[in-house]
């Protein structure tokens, strides 16, 4: 049912921050996703769902905005690197190269077990890039989200003091903020319910989760499909078909 993106259909975009955005794909229009950028809607037509795309702004190498399919290996690169590092003894540079200011955890026999962030001071002054410089990087069309993150991390004065866990959290926060990526998902009942609860007015669905809405629909014998045929019941007092309203009252 949801194989390829067709014109005039509603889709869901999942942004790097986790926010969901529902929109309609209209041919020959421009889709804007706020600070993450914009792109022509025609670039999504005919493409499959459940893929992650990166917006490549027009520059000297590209005459117009393009969408790059982000491979799964790149999306999960950080997780794969962390797993590989954990299986290789002595491969973590945060453990091999220890500073006194990093407050290392030392065993009774003198072996260094890892770093602690007890003495690490989280100060905004340690980021040498100013707010204006970061804004210029974001507005520049030649730099991708990964390049912006790399420059921000390079300008951090005390990045080497962070533990592996703290560094992973720091990188994830920057990725959610600067990566110009989005994932295209079909707008089905499950996704619409999630969108209403998390990003829209949850009161319109009475804060009911997906499983509760499904159970209510099951009890009410709600079926998929619409029939315009209206038939009178055998006793002549009621009608069947033509659509019915299901009302939930919490009073």
C-alpha atoms as a PDB file:
ATOM      1  CA  UNK A   1       0.000   0.000   0.000  1.00  0.00           C
ATOM      2  CA  UNK A   2       2.789   2.424   0.944  1.00  0.00           C
ATOM      3  CA  UNK A   3       5.475   1.614  -1.607  1.00  0.00           C
ATOM      4  CA  UNK A   4       6.272   4.859  -3.380  1.00  0.00           C
ATOM      5  CA  UNK A   5       5.397   8.488  -2.814  1.00  0.00           C
ATOM      6  CA  UNK A   6       2.583   9.586  -5.113  1.00  0.00           C
ATOM      7  CA  UNK A   7       1.450  13.133  -5.971  1.00  0.00           C
ATOM      8  CA  UNK A   8      -1.191  14.794  -3.780  1.00  0.00           C
ATOM      9  CA  UNK A   9      -0.690  12.330  -0.923  1.00  0.00           C
ATOM     10  CA  UNK A  10      -0.073  13.138   2.727  1.00  0.00           C
ATOM     11  CA  UNK A  11       3.249  12.044   4.186  1.00  0.00           C
ATOM     12  CA  UNK A  12       5.084  12.367   7.485  1.00  0.00           C
ATOM     13  CA  UNK A  13       8.568  13.817   7.833  1.00  0.00           C
ATOM     14  CA  UNK A  14      10.590  12.839  10.892  1.00  0.00           C
ATOM     15  CA  UNK A  15      13.222  15.496  11.566  1.00  0.00           C
ATOM     16  CA  UNK A  16      16.583  14.928  13.330  1.00  0.00           C
ATOM     17  CA  UNK A  17      15.119  16.392  16.520  1.00  0.00           C
ATOM     18  CA  UNK A  18      12.445  13.678  16.515  1.00  0.00           C
ATOM     19  CA  UNK A  19       9.669  16.115  15.600  1.00  0.00           C
ATOM     20  CA  UNK A  20       7.016  14.871  13.174  1.00  0.00           C
ATOM     21  CA  UNK A  21       5.663  17.063  10.408  1.00  0.00           C
ATOM     22  CA  UNK A  22       2.645  16.131   8.280  1.00  0.00           C
ATOM     23  CA  UNK A  23       2.334  17.684   4.840  1.00  0.00           C
ATOM     24  CA  UNK A  24       0.845  17.071   1.417  1.00  0.00           C
ATOM     25  CA  UNK A  25       3.052  16.407  -1.593  1.00  0.00           C
ATOM     26  CA  UNK A  26       1.933  18.835  -4.293  1.00  0.00           C
ATOM     27  CA  UNK A  27       3.850  18.721  -7.592  1.00  0.00           C
ATOM     28  CA  UNK A  28       5.873  21.775  -8.635  1.00  0.00           C
ATOM     29  CA  UNK A  29       5.924  23.254  -5.126  1.00  0.00           C
ATOM     30  CA  UNK A  30       8.615  23.815  -2.499  1.00  0.00           C
ATOM     31  CA  UNK A  31       8.650  22.024   0.845  1.00  0.00           C
ATOM     32  CA  UNK A  32      10.125  23.968   3.758  1.00  0.00           C
ATOM     33  CA  UNK A  33      11.116  22.256   7.006  1.00  0.00           C
ATOM     34  CA  UNK A  34      12.201  25.343   8.905  1.00  0.00           C
ATOM     35  CA  UNK A  35      15.827  25.704   9.929  1.00  0.00           C
ATOM     36  CA  UNK A  36      16.729  22.422   8.232  1.00  0.00           C
ATOM     37  CA  UNK A  37      16.144  23.930   4.783  1.00  0.00           C
ATOM     38  CA  UNK A  38      13.780  23.535   1.833  1.00  0.00           C
ATOM     39  CA  UNK A  39      13.642  21.480  -1.354  1.00  0.00           C
ATOM     40  CA  UNK A  40      11.370  20.942  -4.391  1.00  0.00           C
ATOM     41  CA  UNK A  41       8.520  18.519  -3.766  1.00  0.00           C
ATOM     42  CA  UNK A  42       9.177  16.834  -7.114  1.00  0.00           C
ATOM     43  CA  UNK A  43      12.378  15.340  -5.681  1.00  0.00           C
ATOM     44  CA  UNK A  44      10.285  13.020  -3.485  1.00  0.00           C
ATOM     45  CA  UNK A  45       7.780  11.875  -6.098  1.00  0.00           C
ATOM     46  CA  UNK A  46       8.240   8.242  -7.071  1.00  0.00           C
ATOM     47  CA  UNK A  47      10.721   7.560  -4.271  1.00  0.00           C
ATOM     48  CA  UNK A  48      10.172   4.881  -1.615  1.00  0.00           C
ATOM     49  CA  UNK A  49       9.147   5.489   1.972  1.00  0.00           C
ATOM     50  CA  UNK A  50      11.226   4.816   5.103  1.00  0.00           C
ATOM     51  CA  UNK A  51      14.393   6.347   3.673  1.00  0.00           C
ATOM     52  CA  UNK A  52      16.451   9.145   5.194  1.00  0.00           C
ATOM     53  CA  UNK A  53      17.397  12.035   2.938  1.00  0.00           C
ATOM     54  CA  UNK A  54      19.914  14.843   3.365  1.00  0.00           C
ATOM     55  CA  UNK A  55      19.313  18.260   1.834  1.00  0.00           C
ATOM     56  CA  UNK A  56      22.195  19.434  -0.352  1.00  0.00           C
ATOM     57  CA  UNK A  57      21.841  23.140  -1.017  1.00  0.00           C
ATOM     58  CA  UNK A  58      22.703  24.598  -4.404  1.00  0.00           C
ATOM     59  CA  UNK A  59      26.324  25.743  -4.701  1.00  0.00           C
ATOM     60  CA  UNK A  60      29.120  25.865  -7.252  1.00  0.00           C
ATOM     61  CA  UNK A  61      28.897  22.104  -7.809  1.00  0.00           C
ATOM     62  CA  UNK A  62      25.083  21.892  -7.879  1.00  0.00           C
ATOM     63  CA  UNK A  63      22.803  24.100  -9.930  1.00  0.00           C
ATOM     64  CA  UNK A  64      19.815  23.397  -7.667  1.00  0.00           C
ATOM     65  CA  UNK A  65      18.926  21.773  -4.376  1.00  0.00           C
ATOM     66  CA  UNK A  66      19.302  18.007  -4.333  1.00  0.00           C
ATOM     67  CA  UNK A  67      18.388  15.173  -1.965  1.00  0.00           C
ATOM     68  CA  UNK A  68      20.946  12.547  -1.034  1.00  0.00           C
ATOM     69  CA  UNK A  69      19.830   9.169   0.291  1.00  0.00           C
ATOM     70  CA  UNK A  70      21.687   8.571   3.545  1.00  0.00           C
ATOM     71  CA  UNK A  71      22.764   4.910   3.717  1.00  0.00           C
ATOM     72  CA  UNK A  72      22.033   2.873   6.821  1.00  0.00           C
ATOM     73  CA  UNK A  73      25.753   2.416   7.503  1.00  0.00           C
ATOM     74  CA  UNK A  74      26.174   6.174   7.782  1.00  0.00           C
ATOM     75  CA  UNK A  75      23.089   6.630   9.955  1.00  0.00           C
ATOM     76  CA  UNK A  76      24.284   4.059  12.473  1.00  0.00           C
ATOM     77  CA  UNK A  77      27.995   4.834  12.109  1.00  0.00           C
ATOM     78  CA  UNK A  78      28.360   6.106  15.668  1.00  0.00           C
ATOM     79  CA  UNK A  79      26.705   3.036  17.154  1.00  0.00           C
ATOM     80  CA  UNK A  80      28.867   0.730  15.052  1.00  0.00           C
ATOM     81  CA  UNK A  81      32.040   2.565  16.066  1.00  0.00           C
ATOM     82  CA  UNK A  82      31.113   2.383  19.747  1.00  0.00           C
ATOM     83  CA  UNK A  83      30.466  -1.360  19.505  1.00  0.00           C
ATOM     84  CA  UNK A  84      33.779  -1.936  17.722  1.00  0.00           C
ATOM     85  CA  UNK A  85      35.649   0.159  20.273  1.00  0.00           C
ATOM     86  CA  UNK A  86      34.131  -1.735  23.171  1.00  0.00           C
ATOM     87  CA  UNK A  87      35.325  -5.073  21.763  1.00  0.00           C
ATOM     88  CA  UNK A  88      38.922  -3.903  21.261  1.00  0.00           C
ATOM     89  CA  UNK A  89      40.911  -3.628  24.494  1.00  0.00           C
ATOM     90  CA  UNK A  90      42.814  -0.393  24.845  1.00  0.00           C
ATOM     91  CA  UNK A  91      41.171   1.179  21.798  1.00  0.00           C
ATOM     92  CA  UNK A  92      39.482   4.000  23.682  1.00  0.00           C
ATOM     93  CA  UNK A  93      41.684   7.117  23.561  1.00  0.00           C
ATOM     94  CA  UNK A  94      39.805   8.572  26.508  1.00  0.00           C
ATOM     95  CA  UNK A  95      41.171   5.742  28.650  1.00  0.00           C
ATOM     96  CA  UNK A  96      44.631   5.406  27.127  1.00  0.00           C
ATOM     97  CA  UNK A  97      45.483   9.113  27.369  1.00  0.00           C
ATOM     98  CA  UNK A  98      44.509  10.340  30.806  1.00  0.00           C
ATOM     99  CA  UNK A  99      44.931  13.836  32.182  1.00  0.00           C
ATOM    100  CA  UNK A 100      44.990  14.715  35.828  1.00  0.00           C
ATOM    101  CA  UNK A 101      42.153  17.184  35.362  1.00  0.00           C
ATOM    102  CA  UNK A 102      39.948  14.436  33.954  1.00  0.00           C
ATOM    103  CA  UNK A 103      39.831  12.649  37.317  1.00  0.00           C
ATOM    104  CA  UNK A 104      40.538   9.092  36.114  1.00  0.00           C
ATOM    105  CA  UNK A 105      39.099   6.095  37.925  1.00  0.00           C
ATOM    106  CA  UNK A 106      42.011   3.956  39.110  1.00  0.00           C
ATOM    107  CA  UNK A 107      41.791   0.430  40.494  1.00  0.00           C
ATOM    108  CA  UNK A 108      43.662  -0.774  43.594  1.00  0.00           C
ATOM    109  CA  UNK A 109      46.478  -2.213  41.475  1.00  0.00           C
ATOM    110  CA  UNK A 110      46.969   1.130  39.706  1.00  0.00           C
ATOM    111  CA  UNK A 111      45.246   0.239  36.435  1.00  0.00           C
ATOM    112  CA  UNK A 112      43.211   3.031  34.869  1.00  0.00           C
ATOM    113  CA  UNK A 113      39.604   1.908  34.479  1.00  0.00           C
ATOM    114  CA  UNK A 114      38.207   4.976  32.772  1.00  0.00           C
ATOM    115  CA  UNK A 115      37.487   8.653  33.038  1.00  0.00           C
ATOM    116  CA  UNK A 116      35.203  10.507  35.380  1.00  0.00           C
ATOM    117  CA  UNK A 117      33.668  13.909  34.755  1.00  0.00           C
ATOM    118  CA  UNK A 118      33.567  14.964  38.404  1.00  0.00           C
ATOM    119  CA  UNK A 119      36.001  17.829  37.864  1.00  0.00           C
ATOM    120  CA  UNK A 120      34.833  18.781  34.371  1.00  0.00           C
ATOM    121  CA  UNK A 121      33.356  22.277  34.214  1.00  0.00           C
ATOM    122  CA  UNK A 122      30.655  22.716  31.580  1.00  0.00           C
ATOM    123  CA  UNK A 123      31.160  26.351  30.605  1.00  0.00           C
ATOM    124  CA  UNK A 124      29.908  28.049  27.450  1.00  0.00           C
ATOM    125  CA  UNK A 125      33.203  29.952  27.258  1.00  0.00           C
ATOM    126  CA  UNK A 126      34.954  26.729  26.279  1.00  0.00           C
ATOM    127  CA  UNK A 127      33.290  26.975  22.867  1.00  0.00           C
ATOM    128  CA  UNK A 128      35.537  29.383  20.975  1.00  0.00           C
ATOM    129  CA  UNK A 129      33.031  29.937  18.159  1.00  0.00           C
ATOM    130  CA  UNK A 130      30.688  32.814  18.867  1.00  0.00           C
ATOM    131  CA  UNK A 131      26.941  32.744  18.265  1.00  0.00           C
ATOM    132  CA  UNK A 132      27.348  34.937  15.186  1.00  0.00           C
ATOM    133  CA  UNK A 133      30.000  32.659  13.698  1.00  0.00           C
ATOM    134  CA  UNK A 134      27.794  29.602  14.196  1.00  0.00           C
ATOM    135  CA  UNK A 135      24.882  31.410  12.536  1.00  0.00           C
ATOM    136  CA  UNK A 136      27.102  32.229   9.561  1.00  0.00           C
ATOM    137  CA  UNK A 137      28.027  28.555   9.262  1.00  0.00           C
ATOM    138  CA  UNK A 138      24.351  27.624   9.278  1.00  0.00           C
ATOM    139  CA  UNK A 139      23.490  30.186   6.601  1.00  0.00           C
ATOM    140  CA  UNK A 140      26.398  29.214   4.365  1.00  0.00           C
ATOM    141  CA  UNK A 141      25.182  27.009   1.505  1.00  0.00           C
ATOM    142  CA  UNK A 142      28.563  25.357   1.053  1.00  0.00           C
ATOM    143  CA  UNK A 143      28.642  23.641   4.428  1.00  0.00           C
ATOM    144  CA  UNK A 144      26.629  20.536   5.261  1.00  0.00           C
ATOM    145  CA  UNK A 145      25.368  19.672   8.719  1.00  0.00           C
ATOM    146  CA  UNK A 146      28.243  17.265   9.301  1.00  0.00           C
ATOM    147  CA  UNK A 147      30.782  19.963   8.432  1.00  0.00           C
ATOM    148  CA  UNK A 148      29.143  22.411  10.831  1.00  0.00           C
ATOM    149  CA  UNK A 149      29.223  19.850  13.640  1.00  0.00           C
ATOM    150  CA  UNK A 150      32.874  19.057  12.900  1.00  0.00           C
ATOM    151  CA  UNK A 151      33.831  22.746  13.081  1.00  0.00           C
ATOM    152  CA  UNK A 152      31.919  23.248  16.327  1.00  0.00           C
ATOM    153  CA  UNK A 153      33.547  20.231  17.950  1.00  0.00           C
ATOM    154  CA  UNK A 154      36.965  21.296  16.663  1.00  0.00           C
ATOM    155  CA  UNK A 155      36.481  24.717  18.264  1.00  0.00           C
ATOM    156  CA  UNK A 156      35.649  23.185  21.668  1.00  0.00           C
ATOM    157  CA  UNK A 157      38.563  23.914  23.989  1.00  0.00           C
ATOM    158  CA  UNK A 158      38.152  20.956  26.343  1.00  0.00           C
ATOM    159  CA  UNK A 159      36.589  18.249  24.226  1.00  0.00           C
ATOM    160  CA  UNK A 160      39.281  15.773  25.286  1.00  0.00           C
ATOM    161  CA  UNK A 161      38.100  15.978  28.905  1.00  0.00           C
ATOM    162  CA  UNK A 162      34.736  14.436  28.096  1.00  0.00           C
ATOM    163  CA  UNK A 163      34.113  10.779  28.799  1.00  0.00           C
ATOM    164  CA  UNK A 164      32.982   8.476  26.004  1.00  0.00           C
ATOM    165  CA  UNK A 165      29.377   8.676  27.207  1.00  0.00           C
ATOM    166  CA  UNK A 166      29.486  12.470  27.572  1.00  0.00           C
ATOM    167  CA  UNK A 167      31.070  12.862  24.129  1.00  0.00           C
ATOM    168  CA  UNK A 168      28.386  10.662  22.563  1.00  0.00           C
ATOM    169  CA  UNK A 169      25.622  12.762  24.152  1.00  0.00           C
ATOM    170  CA  UNK A 170      27.302  15.983  23.025  1.00  0.00           C
ATOM    171  CA  UNK A 171      27.612  14.723  19.455  1.00  0.00           C
ATOM    172  CA  UNK A 172      23.986  13.537  19.429  1.00  0.00           C
ATOM    173  CA  UNK A 173      22.731  16.932  20.591  1.00  0.00           C
ATOM    174  CA  UNK A 174      24.630  18.681  17.823  1.00  0.00           C
ATOM    175  CA  UNK A 175      23.398  16.169  15.248  1.00  0.00           C
ATOM    176  CA  UNK A 176      19.764  16.797  16.197  1.00  0.00           C
ATOM    177  CA  UNK A 177      20.347  20.526  15.877  1.00  0.00           C
ATOM    178  CA  UNK A 178      22.399  20.890  12.706  1.00  0.00           C
ATOM    179  CA  UNK A 179      21.971  17.823  10.470  1.00  0.00           C
ATOM    180  CA  UNK A 180      19.792  18.685   7.475  1.00  0.00           C
ATOM    181  CA  UNK A 181      18.150  15.306   7.304  1.00  0.00           C
ATOM    182  CA  UNK A 182      14.639  13.922   7.392  1.00  0.00           C
ATOM    183  CA  UNK A 183      12.969  10.532   7.090  1.00  0.00           C
ATOM    184  CA  UNK A 184       9.868  10.077   4.929  1.00  0.00           C
ATOM    185  CA  UNK A 185       7.158   7.933   6.535  1.00  0.00           C
ATOM    186  CA  UNK A 186       3.650   7.054   5.301  1.00  0.00           C
ATOM    187  CA  UNK A 187       0.763   8.743   7.069  1.00  0.00           C
ATOM    188  CA  UNK A 188      -1.228   5.773   8.342  1.00  0.00           C
ATOM    189  CA  UNK A 189      -3.472   5.528  11.396  1.00  0.00           C
ATOM    190  CA  UNK A 190      -0.589   4.627  13.687  1.00  0.00           C
ATOM    191  CA  UNK A 191       1.560   7.548  12.528  1.00  0.00           C
ATOM    192  CA  UNK A 192      -1.358   9.984  12.657  1.00  0.00           C
ATOM    193  CA  UNK A 193      -2.079   8.935  16.243  1.00  0.00           C
ATOM    194  CA  UNK A 194       1.553   9.434  17.215  1.00  0.00           C
ATOM    195  CA  UNK A 195       1.590  12.829  15.507  1.00  0.00           C
ATOM    196  CA  UNK A 196      -1.560  13.963  17.295  1.00  0.00           C
ATOM    197  CA  UNK A 197      -0.195  12.915  20.682  1.00  0.00           C
ATOM    198  CA  UNK A 198       3.339  14.260  20.406  1.00  0.00           C
ATOM    199  CA  UNK A 199       3.281  17.218  18.012  1.00  0.00           C
ATOM    200  CA  UNK A 200      -0.330  18.288  17.647  1.00  0.00           C
ATOM    201  CA  UNK A 201      -3.239  18.858  20.030  1.00  0.00           C
ATOM    202  CA  UNK A 202      -3.447  15.645  22.014  1.00  0.00           C
ATOM    203  CA  UNK A 203      -6.718  16.809  23.566  1.00  0.00           C
ATOM    204  CA  UNK A 204      -8.454  16.222  20.219  1.00  0.00           C
ATOM    205  CA  UNK A 205      -7.926  12.493  20.695  1.00  0.00           C
ATOM    206  CA  UNK A 206      -8.455  12.768  24.466  1.00  0.00           C
ATOM    207  CA  UNK A 207      -4.798  11.815  25.051  1.00  0.00           C
ATOM    208  CA  UNK A 208      -5.618   8.261  23.972  1.00  0.00           C
ATOM    209  CA  UNK A 209      -2.692   6.175  22.829  1.00  0.00           C
ATOM    210  CA  UNK A 210      -2.700   4.018  19.729  1.00  0.00           C
ATOM    211  CA  UNK A 211      -3.625   0.788  21.492  1.00  0.00           C
ATOM    212  CA  UNK A 212      -6.572   2.424  23.286  1.00  0.00           C
ATOM    213  CA  UNK A 213      -7.890   3.926  20.049  1.00  0.00           C
ATOM    214  CA  UNK A 214      -7.563   0.532  18.389  1.00  0.00           C
ATOM    215  CA  UNK A 215      -9.435  -1.145  21.229  1.00  0.00           C
ATOM    216  CA  UNK A 216     -12.200   1.470  21.046  1.00  0.00           C
ATOM    217  CA  UNK A 217     -12.506   0.962  17.293  1.00  0.00           C
ATOM    218  CA  UNK A 218     -12.679  -2.793  17.811  1.00  0.00           C
ATOM    219  CA  UNK A 219     -15.453  -2.483  20.381  1.00  0.00           C
ATOM    220  CA  UNK A 220     -17.379  -0.144  18.052  1.00  0.00           C
ATOM    221  CA  UNK A 221     -16.914  -2.564  15.118  1.00  0.00           C
ATOM    222  CA  UNK A 222     -15.208   0.135  13.030  1.00  0.00           C
ATOM    223  CA  UNK A 223     -13.983  -1.095   9.638  1.00  0.00           C
ATOM    224  CA  UNK A 224     -11.796   0.450   6.991  1.00  0.00           C
ATOM    225  CA  UNK A 225     -13.545   1.747   3.891  1.00  0.00           C
ATOM    226  CA  UNK A 226     -16.418   4.051   2.991  1.00  0.00           C
ATOM    227  CA  UNK A 227     -19.740   3.084   1.444  1.00  0.00           C
ATOM    228  CA  UNK A 228     -22.167   5.676   0.125  1.00  0.00           C
ATOM    229  CA  UNK A 229     -24.959   3.125  -0.070  1.00  0.00           C
ATOM    230  CA  UNK A 230     -27.647   3.738   2.548  1.00  0.00           C
ATOM    231  CA  UNK A 231     -30.021   0.890   3.373  1.00  0.00           C
ATOM    232  CA  UNK A 232     -32.980   0.771   5.703  1.00  0.00           C
ATOM    233  CA  UNK A 233     -33.052  -1.845   8.418  1.00  0.00           C
ATOM    234  CA  UNK A 234     -35.655  -4.600   8.448  1.00  0.00           C
ATOM    235  CA  UNK A 235     -37.769  -2.840  11.059  1.00  0.00           C
ATOM    236  CA  UNK A 236     -37.706   0.382   9.042  1.00  0.00           C
ATOM    237  CA  UNK A 237     -36.522   2.434  12.005  1.00  0.00           C
ATOM    238  CA  UNK A 238     -32.821   2.716  11.257  1.00  0.00           C
ATOM    239  CA  UNK A 239     -30.332   3.044   8.453  1.00  0.00           C
ATOM    240  CA  UNK A 240     -27.184   1.167   7.546  1.00  0.00           C
ATOM    241  CA  UNK A 241     -24.326   2.776   5.626  1.00  0.00           C
ATOM    242  CA  UNK A 242     -23.603   6.336   4.664  1.00  0.00           C
ATOM    243  CA  UNK A 243     -21.088   6.757   7.495  1.00  0.00           C
ATOM    244  CA  UNK A 244     -21.478   6.840  11.260  1.00  0.00           C
ATOM    245  CA  UNK A 245     -20.061   9.076  13.950  1.00  0.00           C
ATOM    246  CA  UNK A 246     -18.339   7.592  16.968  1.00  0.00           C
ATOM    247  CA  UNK A 247     -18.346   9.986  19.919  1.00  0.00           C
ATOM    248  CA  UNK A 248     -16.367   9.519  23.117  1.00  0.00           C
ATOM    249  CA  UNK A 249     -17.582  11.491  26.127  1.00  0.00           C
ATOM    250  CA  UNK A 250     -15.501  11.670  29.287  1.00  0.00           C
ATOM    251  CA  UNK A 251     -18.072  13.638  31.318  1.00  0.00           C
END
